[in-house]
């Protein structure tokens, strides 16, 4: 029987790449996000290429009632979720703490922490009842390395780091695996979202660097969930070769090396 994976935030970047990677491995896939048209297109594409079923669910993870309604509406064939990938998330803004926009702060806290919790609460209970499952959380190097201008994003990813460790403890006796994936710089729509659609500023983040891709992260997720039953990958820190940590990035000279953080 095919396994089922639920991936939040599959309309772009890491989530979309992860959906493609699981499709190649013959999983049924539940893809979520707010941009429903993108989910519909992805479903069409994946079902045309692979012998799998894809269920698109358009909802905002910040809204607990939307999360409940979406997960209550699962058709029979999608109710047994083997793997949950808590990927939906964002950074908004890059300012010192005295200058930050409180709307940005709320968006990050509500999505990266509360959204992850709402979805986890609904899926984890079913996993516990069945005595099996695997939860993969998208953390970040920002989850252990607070950097200038990133206080609230870093705080939200510190929360994901703490939650991942605590979930692992709570779910231990139920045979449920928990993995935290903690990437450095990945080129997705992340910076475009962070800078509220400013393409030049977003592109500048990656100048002089070969960043990670969504596919690199998808491969790590797939590897983590493909281990034997007795093996749990607690966390994976994955970096571009040119980035040592949140503070040190080597940018090749000759390119525009103005940094955004
Ligand atoms: P993208 O902006 O490309 O993708 C973010 C995804 O999250 C989109 O599918 C978006 O869907 C979804 N999302 C955002 N807000 C909501 C919401 N309120 N409700 C539902 N879905 C939402 O960025 P990435 O792929 O890079 O980011 C994925 C995860 O990886 C995030 O948690 C991010 O923090 C983390 N990460 C990213 C790194 C990077 O450098 N790119 C590095 C380390 C971690 P939609 O807008 O359609 O709702
Ligand atoms: C995204 C990576 O370094 O921009 O989580 O915070 S970083």
mmCIF file of C-alpha atoms and ligand atoms in Angstrom:
data_model
loop_
_atom_site.group_PDB
_atom_site.id
_atom_site.type_symbol
_atom_site.label_atom_id
_atom_site.label_comp_id
_atom_site.label_asym_id
_atom_site.label_seq_id
_atom_site.Cartn_x
_atom_site.Cartn_y
_atom_site.Cartn_z
ATOM 1 C CA UNK A 1 0.000 0.000 0.000
ATOM 2 C CA UNK A 2 1.278 3.483 -0.854
ATOM 3 C CA UNK A 3 2.130 5.776 2.052
ATOM 4 C CA UNK A 4 0.652 9.266 2.433
ATOM 5 C CA UNK A 5 2.592 12.461 3.178
ATOM 6 C CA UNK A 6 1.099 15.857 4.083
ATOM 7 C CA UNK A 7 3.322 18.814 3.146
ATOM 8 C CA UNK A 8 2.373 22.306 4.310
ATOM 9 C CA UNK A 9 3.498 25.210 2.142
ATOM 10 C CA UNK A 10 3.833 23.262 -1.116
ATOM 11 C CA UNK A 11 3.054 26.176 -3.453
ATOM 12 C CA UNK A 12 6.740 27.090 -3.827
ATOM 13 C CA UNK A 13 10.320 26.506 -2.718
ATOM 14 C CA UNK A 14 11.187 23.671 -0.371
ATOM 15 C CA UNK A 15 7.602 22.419 -0.008
ATOM 16 C CA UNK A 16 7.035 22.192 -3.745
ATOM 17 C CA UNK A 17 10.377 20.422 -4.266
ATOM 18 C CA UNK A 18 9.512 18.028 -1.439
ATOM 19 C CA UNK A 19 6.187 17.184 -3.092
ATOM 20 C CA UNK A 20 8.014 16.318 -6.327
ATOM 21 C CA UNK A 21 10.546 14.181 -4.428
ATOM 22 C CA UNK A 22 7.820 12.197 -2.638
ATOM 23 C CA UNK A 23 5.911 11.776 -5.922
ATOM 24 C CA UNK A 24 8.967 10.098 -7.427
ATOM 25 C CA UNK A 25 9.004 7.732 -4.447
ATOM 26 C CA UNK A 26 5.378 6.689 -5.052
ATOM 27 C CA UNK A 27 3.674 8.424 -2.105
ATOM 28 C CA UNK A 28 0.141 9.803 -2.158
ATOM 29 C CA UNK A 29 0.523 13.477 -1.297
ATOM 30 C CA UNK A 30 -1.571 16.132 0.437
ATOM 31 C CA UNK A 31 -0.279 19.551 -0.605
ATOM 32 C CA UNK A 32 -1.326 22.728 1.197
ATOM 33 C CA UNK A 33 -0.881 26.487 0.968
ATOM 34 C CA UNK A 34 -2.955 29.614 0.422
ATOM 35 C CA UNK A 35 -2.358 29.910 -3.351
ATOM 36 C CA UNK A 36 -4.820 27.226 -4.425
ATOM 37 C CA UNK A 37 -4.288 27.674 -8.177
ATOM 38 C CA UNK A 38 -0.621 26.676 -7.760
ATOM 39 C CA UNK A 39 -1.676 23.587 -5.807
ATOM 40 C CA UNK A 40 -4.121 22.630 -8.562
ATOM 41 C CA UNK A 41 -1.398 22.957 -11.202
ATOM 42 C CA UNK A 42 1.035 20.877 -9.132
ATOM 43 C CA UNK A 43 -1.588 18.154 -8.624
ATOM 44 C CA UNK A 44 -2.226 18.069 -12.389
ATOM 45 C CA UNK A 45 1.470 17.848 -13.161
ATOM 46 C CA UNK A 46 2.329 15.161 -10.583
ATOM 47 C CA UNK A 47 -0.680 12.946 -11.327
ATOM 48 C CA UNK A 48 0.127 13.107 -15.049
ATOM 49 C CA UNK A 49 3.695 11.973 -14.412
ATOM 50 C CA UNK A 50 3.345 9.471 -11.552
ATOM 51 C CA UNK A 51 0.785 6.768 -10.577
ATOM 52 C CA UNK A 52 -0.179 8.595 -7.366
ATOM 53 C CA UNK A 53 -3.060 10.690 -6.035
ATOM 54 C CA UNK A 54 -2.524 14.278 -4.937
ATOM 55 C CA UNK A 55 -4.986 16.194 -2.732
ATOM 56 C CA UNK A 56 -4.675 20.006 -2.810
ATOM 57 C CA UNK A 57 -5.953 21.802 0.319
ATOM 58 C CA UNK A 58 -6.036 25.595 0.224
ATOM 59 C CA UNK A 59 -5.957 27.083 3.709
ATOM 60 C CA UNK A 60 -4.087 29.539 5.915
ATOM 61 C CA UNK A 61 -2.168 27.759 8.707
ATOM 62 C CA UNK A 62 -2.549 30.883 10.898
ATOM 63 C CA UNK A 63 -6.276 30.197 11.186
ATOM 64 C CA UNK A 64 -6.997 27.306 13.566
ATOM 65 C CA UNK A 65 -10.540 26.865 12.254
ATOM 66 C CA UNK A 66 -9.328 26.643 8.647
ATOM 67 C CA UNK A 67 -6.771 24.016 9.721
ATOM 68 C CA UNK A 68 -9.467 21.989 11.480
ATOM 69 C CA UNK A 69 -11.917 22.259 8.563
ATOM 70 C CA UNK A 70 -9.242 21.232 6.041
ATOM 71 C CA UNK A 71 -8.078 18.216 8.006
ATOM 72 C CA UNK A 72 -11.645 17.164 8.892
ATOM 73 C CA UNK A 73 -12.485 17.175 5.178
ATOM 74 C CA UNK A 74 -9.922 14.530 4.212
ATOM 75 C CA UNK A 75 -11.444 11.880 1.948
ATOM 76 C CA UNK A 76 -11.125 8.244 3.084
ATOM 77 C CA UNK A 77 -8.044 7.535 0.945
ATOM 78 C CA UNK A 78 -6.059 10.390 2.547
ATOM 79 C CA UNK A 79 -6.963 9.984 6.238
ATOM 80 C CA UNK A 80 -3.994 7.805 7.163
ATOM 81 C CA UNK A 81 -1.140 10.333 7.161
ATOM 82 C CA UNK A 82 2.210 8.538 7.542
ATOM 83 C CA UNK A 83 4.416 11.619 7.305
ATOM 84 C CA UNK A 84 3.760 15.263 8.141
ATOM 85 C CA UNK A 85 6.193 17.843 6.776
ATOM 86 C CA UNK A 86 5.655 21.108 8.678
ATOM 87 C CA UNK A 87 7.216 23.396 6.095
ATOM 88 C CA UNK A 88 4.919 26.440 5.718
ATOM 89 C CA UNK A 89 6.729 29.471 7.054
ATOM 90 C CA UNK A 90 8.230 32.826 6.288
ATOM 91 C CA UNK A 91 10.511 35.649 7.283
ATOM 92 C CA UNK A 92 9.019 39.142 7.022
ATOM 93 C CA UNK A 93 11.255 42.187 7.242
ATOM 94 C CA UNK A 94 14.873 42.627 8.315
ATOM 95 C CA UNK A 95 15.181 45.405 10.876
ATOM 96 C CA UNK A 96 16.529 46.149 14.306
ATOM 97 C CA UNK A 97 14.111 45.391 17.122
ATOM 98 C CA UNK A 98 13.228 49.082 17.632
ATOM 99 C CA UNK A 99 12.288 49.450 13.947
ATOM 100 C CA UNK A 100 10.447 46.206 13.187
ATOM 101 C CA UNK A 101 6.906 46.179 11.816
ATOM 102 C CA UNK A 102 4.577 44.511 14.316
ATOM 103 C CA UNK A 103 2.431 43.136 11.452
ATOM 104 C CA UNK A 104 5.523 41.303 10.193
ATOM 105 C CA UNK A 105 6.177 39.968 13.689
ATOM 106 C CA UNK A 106 2.635 38.654 13.989
ATOM 107 C CA UNK A 107 2.817 37.001 10.546
ATOM 108 C CA UNK A 108 6.012 35.144 11.524
ATOM 109 C CA UNK A 109 4.833 34.098 14.975
ATOM 110 C CA UNK A 110 1.372 33.092 13.766
ATOM 111 C CA UNK A 111 2.709 31.079 10.809
ATOM 112 C CA UNK A 112 6.010 29.620 11.969
ATOM 113 C CA UNK A 113 4.931 28.754 15.516
ATOM 114 C CA UNK A 114 1.156 28.745 15.882
ATOM 115 C CA UNK A 115 0.460 27.372 12.377
ATOM 116 C CA UNK A 116 2.943 24.555 12.896
ATOM 117 C CA UNK A 117 1.300 23.771 16.243
ATOM 118 C CA UNK A 118 -2.275 23.773 14.878
ATOM 119 C CA UNK A 119 -1.444 21.325 12.090
ATOM 120 C CA UNK A 120 0.691 19.155 14.371
ATOM 121 C CA UNK A 121 -2.066 18.945 17.003
ATOM 122 C CA UNK A 122 -4.536 17.609 14.421
ATOM 123 C CA UNK A 123 -2.201 15.117 12.761
ATOM 124 C CA UNK A 124 -0.224 13.945 15.835
ATOM 125 C CA UNK A 125 -3.354 12.784 17.661
ATOM 126 C CA UNK A 126 -4.189 10.434 14.790
ATOM 127 C CA UNK A 127 -0.601 9.195 14.633
ATOM 128 C CA UNK A 128 -0.697 8.462 18.380
ATOM 129 C CA UNK A 129 -3.971 6.536 17.987
ATOM 130 C CA UNK A 130 -2.351 4.429 15.267
ATOM 131 C CA UNK A 131 1.008 4.111 17.039
ATOM 132 C CA UNK A 132 3.062 5.205 14.025
ATOM 133 C CA UNK A 133 4.094 8.249 12.031
ATOM 134 C CA UNK A 134 6.910 10.687 11.308
ATOM 135 C CA UNK A 135 6.849 14.469 11.773
ATOM 136 C CA UNK A 136 9.436 16.578 9.953
ATOM 137 C CA UNK A 137 9.739 20.223 11.002
ATOM 138 C CA UNK A 138 11.457 22.885 8.900
ATOM 139 C CA UNK A 139 13.639 24.725 11.358
ATOM 140 C CA UNK A 140 16.645 26.792 10.335
ATOM 141 C CA UNK A 141 20.159 27.698 11.398
ATOM 142 C CA UNK A 142 18.252 30.751 12.708
ATOM 143 C CA UNK A 143 16.844 28.344 15.291
ATOM 144 C CA UNK A 144 20.148 28.339 17.178
ATOM 145 C CA UNK A 145 22.007 31.378 15.784
ATOM 146 C CA UNK A 146 20.227 34.699 16.328
ATOM 147 C CA UNK A 147 21.489 37.263 13.815
ATOM 148 C CA UNK A 148 21.256 41.055 13.589
ATOM 149 C CA UNK A 149 17.930 42.349 12.229
ATOM 150 C CA UNK A 150 16.355 38.900 12.460
ATOM 151 C CA UNK A 151 15.192 38.832 16.088
ATOM 152 C CA UNK A 152 11.621 37.698 15.570
ATOM 153 C CA UNK A 153 12.305 35.278 12.705
ATOM 154 C CA UNK A 154 15.136 33.774 14.757
ATOM 155 C CA UNK A 155 12.884 33.587 17.818
ATOM 156 C CA UNK A 156 10.229 31.775 15.790
ATOM 157 C CA UNK A 157 12.788 29.231 14.560
ATOM 158 C CA UNK A 158 14.191 28.859 18.097
ATOM 159 C CA UNK A 159 10.615 27.880 18.985
ATOM 160 C CA UNK A 160 10.580 25.295 16.176
ATOM 161 C CA UNK A 161 13.880 23.940 17.517
ATOM 162 C CA UNK A 162 12.469 23.629 21.047
ATOM 163 C CA UNK A 163 9.189 22.170 19.822
ATOM 164 C CA UNK A 164 10.966 19.566 17.701
ATOM 165 C CA UNK A 165 12.957 18.339 20.697
ATOM 166 C CA UNK A 166 9.918 18.385 22.975
ATOM 167 C CA UNK A 167 7.702 16.606 20.413
ATOM 168 C CA UNK A 168 10.335 13.899 20.112
ATOM 169 C CA UNK A 169 10.078 13.319 23.876
ATOM 170 C CA UNK A 170 6.265 13.437 24.020
ATOM 171 C CA UNK A 171 5.847 11.063 21.089
ATOM 172 C CA UNK A 172 8.679 8.706 21.985
ATOM 173 C CA UNK A 173 6.567 6.026 23.660
ATOM 174 C CA UNK A 174 4.109 6.056 20.729
ATOM 175 C CA UNK A 175 6.740 5.047 18.173
ATOM 176 C CA UNK A 176 6.448 8.342 16.310
ATOM 177 C CA UNK A 177 9.577 9.799 14.783
ATOM 178 C CA UNK A 178 10.406 13.519 14.826
ATOM 179 C CA UNK A 179 13.065 15.162 12.671
ATOM 180 C CA UNK A 180 14.089 18.805 12.426
ATOM 181 C CA UNK A 181 15.657 19.991 9.171
ATOM 182 C CA UNK A 182 17.770 23.134 9.728
ATOM 183 C CA UNK A 183 19.030 24.673 6.489
ATOM 184 C CA UNK A 184 21.158 27.698 5.846
ATOM 185 C CA UNK A 185 20.563 29.789 2.737
ATOM 186 C CA UNK A 186 18.150 28.177 0.250
ATOM 187 C CA UNK A 187 17.128 30.079 -2.894
ATOM 188 C CA UNK A 188 13.320 30.003 -2.988
ATOM 189 C CA UNK A 189 10.672 32.717 -2.716
ATOM 190 C CA UNK A 190 11.869 33.182 0.906
ATOM 191 C CA UNK A 191 13.806 36.439 0.344
ATOM 192 C CA UNK A 192 11.185 37.859 -2.025
ATOM 193 C CA UNK A 193 8.622 37.334 0.749
ATOM 194 C CA UNK A 194 10.992 38.697 3.416
ATOM 195 C CA UNK A 195 11.489 41.923 1.421
ATOM 196 C CA UNK A 196 7.800 42.232 0.536
ATOM 197 C CA UNK A 197 8.269 41.669 -3.206
ATOM 198 C CA UNK A 198 11.473 43.732 -3.696
ATOM 199 C CA UNK A 199 13.118 41.512 -6.338
ATOM 200 C CA UNK A 200 16.445 43.367 -6.467
ATOM 201 C CA UNK A 201 16.936 43.159 -2.709
ATOM 202 C CA UNK A 202 15.910 39.502 -2.718
ATOM 203 C CA UNK A 203 18.304 38.556 -5.555
ATOM 204 C CA UNK A 204 21.106 40.407 -3.785
ATOM 205 C CA UNK A 205 20.945 37.943 -0.861
ATOM 206 C CA UNK A 206 22.367 35.243 -3.162
ATOM 207 C CA UNK A 207 24.947 37.324 -5.036
ATOM 208 C CA UNK A 208 28.395 35.762 -5.098
ATOM 209 C CA UNK A 209 27.087 32.565 -3.490
ATOM 210 C CA UNK A 210 25.782 29.267 -4.774
ATOM 211 C CA UNK A 211 22.914 28.731 -2.344
ATOM 212 C CA UNK A 212 21.113 25.497 -1.572
ATOM 213 C CA UNK A 213 18.053 24.628 -3.659
ATOM 214 C CA UNK A 214 14.670 23.295 -2.638
ATOM 215 C CA UNK A 215 15.722 19.976 -4.208
ATOM 216 C CA UNK A 216 18.742 19.742 -1.862
ATOM 217 C CA UNK A 217 16.443 20.041 1.143
ATOM 218 C CA UNK A 218 13.842 17.677 -0.315
ATOM 219 C CA UNK A 219 16.561 15.055 -0.742
ATOM 220 C CA UNK A 220 17.556 15.401 2.925
ATOM 221 C CA UNK A 221 13.921 15.068 4.038
ATOM 222 C CA UNK A 222 13.441 11.977 1.900
ATOM 223 C CA UNK A 223 16.615 10.436 3.313
ATOM 224 C CA UNK A 224 15.475 11.123 6.896
ATOM 225 C CA UNK A 225 12.098 9.458 6.367
ATOM 226 C CA UNK A 226 13.609 6.488 4.538
ATOM 227 C CA UNK A 227 15.616 5.138 7.484
ATOM 228 C CA UNK A 228 14.787 1.760 9.040
ATOM 229 C CA UNK A 229 12.143 1.644 11.811
ATOM 230 C CA UNK A 230 14.741 1.632 14.601
ATOM 231 C CA UNK A 231 16.583 4.746 13.316
ATOM 232 C CA UNK A 232 15.460 8.335 13.991
ATOM 233 C CA UNK A 233 17.288 11.293 12.494
ATOM 234 C CA UNK A 234 16.830 13.944 15.189
ATOM 235 C CA UNK A 235 18.140 16.824 13.119
ATOM 236 C CA UNK A 236 19.990 17.722 9.963
ATOM 237 C CA UNK A 237 21.907 20.985 9.583
ATOM 238 C CA UNK A 238 22.519 21.568 5.887
ATOM 239 C CA UNK A 239 24.512 24.502 4.505
ATOM 240 C CA UNK A 240 25.756 25.909 1.206
ATOM 241 C CA UNK A 241 29.489 25.194 0.934
ATOM 242 C CA UNK A 242 30.091 28.973 0.907
ATOM 243 C CA UNK A 243 28.164 29.572 4.157
ATOM 244 C CA UNK A 244 29.731 28.446 7.435
ATOM 245 C CA UNK A 245 26.939 29.637 9.725
ATOM 246 C CA UNK A 246 24.456 32.503 10.069
ATOM 247 C CA UNK A 247 27.284 35.062 10.328
ATOM 248 C CA UNK A 248 29.982 33.941 7.877
ATOM 249 C CA UNK A 249 29.346 33.643 4.147
ATOM 250 C CA UNK A 250 32.101 33.713 1.543
ATOM 251 C CA UNK A 251 30.954 35.721 -1.490
ATOM 252 C CA UNK A 252 33.006 35.308 -4.670
ATOM 253 C CA UNK A 253 34.711 38.593 -5.577
ATOM 254 C CA UNK A 254 33.763 40.280 -8.829
ATOM 255 C CA UNK A 255 30.078 39.876 -8.226
ATOM 256 C CA UNK A 256 27.788 42.316 -6.469
ATOM 257 C CA UNK A 257 28.704 41.506 -2.896
ATOM 258 C CA UNK A 258 26.453 43.942 -1.067
ATOM 259 C CA UNK A 259 24.903 41.901 1.704
ATOM 260 C CA UNK A 260 21.408 42.008 3.099
ATOM 261 C CA UNK A 261 22.273 40.535 6.422
HETATM 262 P P1 LIG B 1 8.876 29.950 0.117
HETATM 263 O O1 LIG B 1 8.433 31.354 0.356
HETATM 264 O O2 LIG B 1 9.322 29.584 -1.251
HETATM 265 O O3 LIG B 1 7.719 28.928 0.553
HETATM 266 C C1 LIG B 1 6.966 29.135 1.717
HETATM 267 C C2 LIG B 1 5.721 28.260 1.687
HETATM 268 O O4 LIG B 1 5.006 28.464 2.922
HETATM 269 C C3 LIG B 1 4.783 28.623 0.543
HETATM 270 O O5 LIG B 1 4.268 27.455 -0.032
HETATM 271 C C4 LIG B 1 3.674 29.398 1.234
HETATM 272 O O6 LIG B 1 2.429 29.172 0.598
HETATM 273 C C5 LIG B 1 3.649 28.720 2.618
HETATM 274 N N1 LIG B 1 3.030 29.601 3.603
HETATM 275 C C6 LIG B 1 3.501 30.794 4.081
HETATM 276 N N2 LIG B 1 2.605 31.349 4.904
HETATM 277 C C7 LIG B 1 1.540 30.497 4.944
HETATM 278 C C8 LIG B 1 0.278 30.533 5.605
HETATM 279 N N3 LIG B 1 -0.075 31.549 6.409
HETATM 280 N N4 LIG B 1 -0.587 29.496 5.423
HETATM 281 C C9 LIG B 1 -0.242 28.468 4.612
HETATM 282 N N5 LIG B 1 0.928 28.369 3.976
HETATM 283 C C10 LIG B 1 1.804 29.389 4.122
HETATM 284 O O7 LIG B 1 10.028 29.697 1.192
HETATM 285 P P2 LIG B 1 10.897 28.375 1.544
HETATM 286 O O8 LIG B 1 10.510 27.243 0.688
HETATM 287 O O9 LIG B 1 12.295 28.791 1.584
HETATM 288 O O10 LIG B 1 10.429 28.143 3.063
HETATM 289 C C11 LIG B 1 9.915 26.917 3.544
HETATM 290 C C12 LIG B 1 10.345 26.742 4.994
HETATM 291 O O11 LIG B 1 11.756 26.612 5.053
HETATM 292 C C13 LIG B 1 9.990 27.913 5.906
HETATM 293 O O12 LIG B 1 9.533 27.388 7.134
HETATM 294 C C14 LIG B 1 11.318 28.641 6.094
HETATM 295 O O13 LIG B 1 11.381 29.341 7.309
HETATM 296 C C15 LIG B 1 12.274 27.465 6.072
HETATM 297 N N6 LIG B 1 13.657 27.801 5.762
HETATM 298 C C16 LIG B 1 13.987 28.474 4.599
HETATM 299 C C17 LIG B 1 15.303 28.789 4.331
HETATM 300 C C18 LIG B 1 15.704 29.584 3.133
HETATM 301 O O14 LIG B 1 16.822 30.129 3.114
HETATM 302 N N7 LIG B 1 14.880 29.665 2.084
HETATM 303 C C19 LIG B 1 16.376 28.369 5.230
HETATM 304 C C20 LIG B 1 15.920 27.696 6.433
HETATM 305 C C21 LIG B 1 14.617 27.409 6.652
HETATM 306 P P3 LIG B 1 1.317 30.295 0.268
HETATM 307 O O15 LIG B 1 2.038 31.619 0.191
HETATM 308 O O16 LIG B 1 0.714 29.841 -1.021
HETATM 309 O O17 LIG B 1 0.365 30.217 1.413
HETATM 310 C C1 LIG B 2 16.481 30.997 6.640
HETATM 311 C C2 LIG B 2 17.976 31.047 6.691
HETATM 312 O O1 LIG B 2 19.938 32.424 7.555
HETATM 313 O O2 LIG B 2 18.188 33.609 6.343
HETATM 314 O O3 LIG B 2 15.974 30.369 7.770
HETATM 315 O O4 LIG B 2 17.791 32.794 8.567
HETATM 316 S S1 LIG B 2 18.486 32.528 7.323
#
